[in-house]
Amino acid sequence: MPTPEPGAPDAVTATLGRRPGKVVAVHLNYPSRAAQRGRTPAAASYFLKPSSSLTGSGSVEKPGGTELLAFEGEIALVIGTPARHVRPEDGWAHVGWVTAANDLGLQDLRTADRGSNVRSKGGDGYTPLGPELLPAAGLDPAGLRIRTWLDGELVQDDTSATLLFDFGHLVADLSRMLTLEEGDVVLTGTPAGASVAQPGQVVEVEVGTVDGTRSTGRLRTSVVEGPPLAPWGSPAHVDDAVRADAWGTPPSGPPGLSPEFRERLHHVAVATLSVQLRRRGFDDASIDGVRPLVPGRRLVGTARTLRYVPFRPDLFAAHGGGYNAQKRAVDSIGPGEVLVMEARRDPTAGTLGDILALRAQVRGAAGIITDGAARDAVAVAAIDIPVYTSGQHPAVLGRRHVPWEGDVTIACGGATVQVGDVIVADDDGVVVIPPGLVEEVLAAAEQQEREEEWIAARVAEGAGLQGLYPLSGPWRERYDADQGPS
């Protein structure tokens, strides 16, 4: 097996001349990652990594016989001055430097160490940092970019402007109960795209400014096969859920996301699904007032969400320009996902144009739905992606809207939509199916359509509707007999 390259010292040790006292890592902090996990935390949560896990660029061992060595590119904060009982607005002032980090973890041990991550993420060399520290002074904490490459292919790309909990908040939150000392490291979470690396592959992570003027350089980690884990202690454990989490697959939950169920939903009318939802008490499951830009384009996918708030000059100045929530939502949409936008049913300004629609199509999105308007409607219609909208309007969104936040529970066209809900649309309209109901609703809808196809054939033969529609009495008996033994 390959001999591991001796790793360079981590950037903090090389700069300060001593190893950091502690490394604190955040579980979830990017909306794109939270959407993959199917939950958005209301508050930050953390775990500790031992300082012995720190290294610089070099190699990391994946124990022989294990399956899932996961990588996570992150922005690392290095504390410059001690922080204890600081306020969120003062937290950034205690950060001395930022650098790139790779929060590696052996997911085979995640079940044994769930929550604590002691062995799964605490292995030697499992926290590469570097290669350079960027002084925090003069940096915009909301203007940093994190990128990760696997064998040269860009797999993670996000900015600190999207964080659920900003850097100052993290420092202040931790300082409520413990002192952050000079040199301590805070790993601030990973965006979507984190996945698994195999022996022979190389992971590179870079942190820089959004404008590209400053960079840590690329932190390079090559994966090599190591000796097997010793036979004592908690055994390695891998199942489909662990694999999905490690590979970064969006949570399938109930079978609404499985290829089989996705295909079956493509063949059931929205009107039929609506009936079955109403029979289960879901009277407001339709997104009202939206129509397809191109009739005949069906849509099936799982929801990602974006919310606009009414235009206000100061809010638009702070949130409307640049890489705003709208662009971040489109940039993070994944294959088979539907971007659902809450625009307060206001069709007097565009919430989507041709460039954003093209970006969503390139990323494999299943469609876009907005209860606001689309602009560049002809160009959007020419792109091979289903788009449902309340109308068309030439004005840009700044006339009426401020793009505010993504991957939160929204109201679109009178329907509540949560991340992971199943969205089905055809020319009749759009319905929202809670994931836990997909299997039940779909099976009932398929049964209803089989019955209605049989009923339509009898009507075509000249039969009257009494007892036939809906089926009852002798007609029900005849239908059941025609179906044969179940």
PDB file of N, CA and C in Angstrom, residues 10 12 23 27-28 33 44 47 66 88 94 138 212 239 259 300 308 374 442 448 450 466 469 471:
ATOM      1  N   ASP A  10       0.133  22.085  10.361  1.00  0.00           N
ATOM      2  CA  ASP A  10      -1.031  22.904  10.065  1.00  0.00           C
ATOM      3  C   ASP A  10      -0.655  24.379  10.146  1.00  0.00           C
ATOM      4  N   VAL A  12      -1.874  26.940  11.632  1.00  0.00           N
ATOM      5  CA  VAL A  12      -1.899  27.621  12.932  1.00  0.00           C
ATOM      6  C   VAL A  12      -0.624  27.308  13.711  1.00  0.00           C
ATOM      7  N   VAL A  23     -10.243  22.555  19.024  1.00  0.00           N
ATOM      8  CA  VAL A  23     -10.895  22.747  17.734  1.00  0.00           C
ATOM      9  C   VAL A  23     -12.379  22.492  17.947  1.00  0.00           C
ATOM     10  N   HIS A  27     -22.077  21.792  13.500  1.00  0.00           N
ATOM     11  CA  HIS A  27     -22.737  20.714  12.763  1.00  0.00           C
ATOM     12  C   HIS A  27     -23.312  21.201  11.436  1.00  0.00           C
ATOM     13  N   LEU A  28     -24.269  22.115  11.456  1.00  0.00           N
ATOM     14  CA  LEU A  28     -24.943  22.602  10.247  1.00  0.00           C
ATOM     15  C   LEU A  28     -24.937  24.117  10.248  1.00  0.00           C
ATOM     16  N   ARG A  33     -26.547  22.823   2.723  1.00  0.00           N
ATOM     17  CA  ARG A  33     -26.267  21.579   3.440  1.00  0.00           C
ATOM     18  C   ARG A  33     -27.477  21.180   4.288  1.00  0.00           C
ATOM     19  N   ALA A  44     -27.263  26.996  16.530  1.00  0.00           N
ATOM     20  CA  ALA A  44     -26.057  26.245  16.182  1.00  0.00           C
ATOM     21  C   ALA A  44     -25.775  25.167  17.227  1.00  0.00           C
ATOM     22  N   PHE A  47     -19.407  20.198  18.005  1.00  0.00           N
ATOM     23  CA  PHE A  47     -18.662  19.075  18.559  1.00  0.00           C
ATOM     24  C   PHE A  47     -17.190  19.466  18.584  1.00  0.00           C
ATOM     25  N   THR A  66     -12.732  -0.235   5.419  1.00  0.00           N
ATOM     26  CA  THR A  66     -13.796   0.724   5.663  1.00  0.00           C
ATOM     27  C   THR A  66     -14.264   1.310   4.332  1.00  0.00           C
ATOM     28  N   PRO A  88     -22.603  39.068  19.980  1.00  0.00           N
ATOM     29  CA  PRO A  88     -22.458  38.709  18.569  1.00  0.00           C
ATOM     30  C   PRO A  88     -21.830  39.813  17.720  1.00  0.00           C
ATOM     31  N   HIS A  94     -12.660  39.210  17.688  1.00  0.00           N
ATOM     32  CA  HIS A  94     -11.784  38.263  18.386  1.00  0.00           C
ATOM     33  C   HIS A  94     -11.154  37.244  17.436  1.00  0.00           C
ATOM     34  N   GLY A 138      -9.470  43.723   8.067  1.00  0.00           N
ATOM     35  CA  GLY A 138      -9.672  44.146   6.687  1.00  0.00           C
ATOM     36  C   GLY A 138     -10.518  43.208   5.860  1.00  0.00           C
ATOM     37  N   GLY A 212     -11.896  37.691  -5.165  1.00  0.00           N
ATOM     38  CA  GLY A 212     -10.743  36.972  -5.672  1.00  0.00           C
ATOM     39  C   GLY A 212      -9.394  37.609  -5.410  1.00  0.00           C
ATOM     40  N   ASP A 239     -24.947   1.574   6.586  1.00  0.00           N
ATOM     41  CA  ASP A 239     -26.216   1.197   5.970  1.00  0.00           C
ATOM     42  C   ASP A 239     -26.572   2.269   4.944  1.00  0.00           C
ATOM     43  N   PRO A 259     -36.479   6.808  -7.474  1.00  0.00           N
ATOM     44  CA  PRO A 259     -36.771   6.823  -8.914  1.00  0.00           C
ATOM     45  C   PRO A 259     -38.107   6.171  -9.261  1.00  0.00           C
ATOM     46  N   VAL A 300     -42.241  16.963 -11.611  1.00  0.00           N
ATOM     47  CA  VAL A 300     -42.209  16.171 -10.374  1.00  0.00           C
ATOM     48  C   VAL A 300     -40.846  16.396  -9.726  1.00  0.00           C
ATOM     49  N   TYR A 308     -39.308  36.003  -0.795  1.00  0.00           N
ATOM     50  CA  TYR A 308     -39.099  37.422  -1.007  1.00  0.00           C
ATOM     51  C   TYR A 308     -39.923  38.210   0.015  1.00  0.00           C
ATOM     52  N   ALA A 374     -42.617  36.034 -14.101  1.00  0.00           N
ATOM     53  CA  ALA A 374     -41.376  35.790 -14.825  1.00  0.00           C
ATOM     54  C   ALA A 374     -41.172  36.931 -15.812  1.00  0.00           C
ATOM     55  N   LEU A 442     -50.158   8.324  -3.505  1.00  0.00           N
ATOM     56  CA  LEU A 442     -49.890   7.839  -4.848  1.00  0.00           C
ATOM     57  C   LEU A 442     -50.620   6.533  -5.126  1.00  0.00           C
ATOM     58  N   GLN A 448     -57.610   5.072  -8.068  1.00  0.00           N
ATOM     59  CA  GLN A 448     -58.702   5.921  -8.554  1.00  0.00           C
ATOM     60  C   GLN A 448     -58.661   6.029 -10.076  1.00  0.00           C
ATOM     61  N   ARG A 450     -57.346   3.907 -12.212  1.00  0.00           N
ATOM     62  CA  ARG A 450     -57.737   2.626 -12.820  1.00  0.00           C
ATOM     63  C   ARG A 450     -59.248   2.499 -12.853  1.00  0.00           C
ATOM     64  N   GLN A 466     -75.747   6.397 -12.966  1.00  0.00           N
ATOM     65  CA  GLN A 466     -76.229   5.983 -11.657  1.00  0.00           C
ATOM     66  C   GLN A 466     -75.564   4.674 -11.230  1.00  0.00           C
ATOM     67  N   TYR A 469     -70.803   5.952 -11.437  1.00  0.00           N
ATOM     68  CA  TYR A 469     -69.841   7.017 -11.121  1.00  0.00           C
ATOM     69  C   TYR A 469     -70.385   7.851  -9.966  1.00  0.00           C
ATOM     70  N   LEU A 471     -68.486   4.257  -8.313  1.00  0.00           N
ATOM     71  CA  LEU A 471     -68.859   2.854  -8.350  1.00  0.00           C
ATOM     72  C   LEU A 471     -69.602   2.446  -7.082  1.00  0.00           C
TER      73      LEU A 471
END
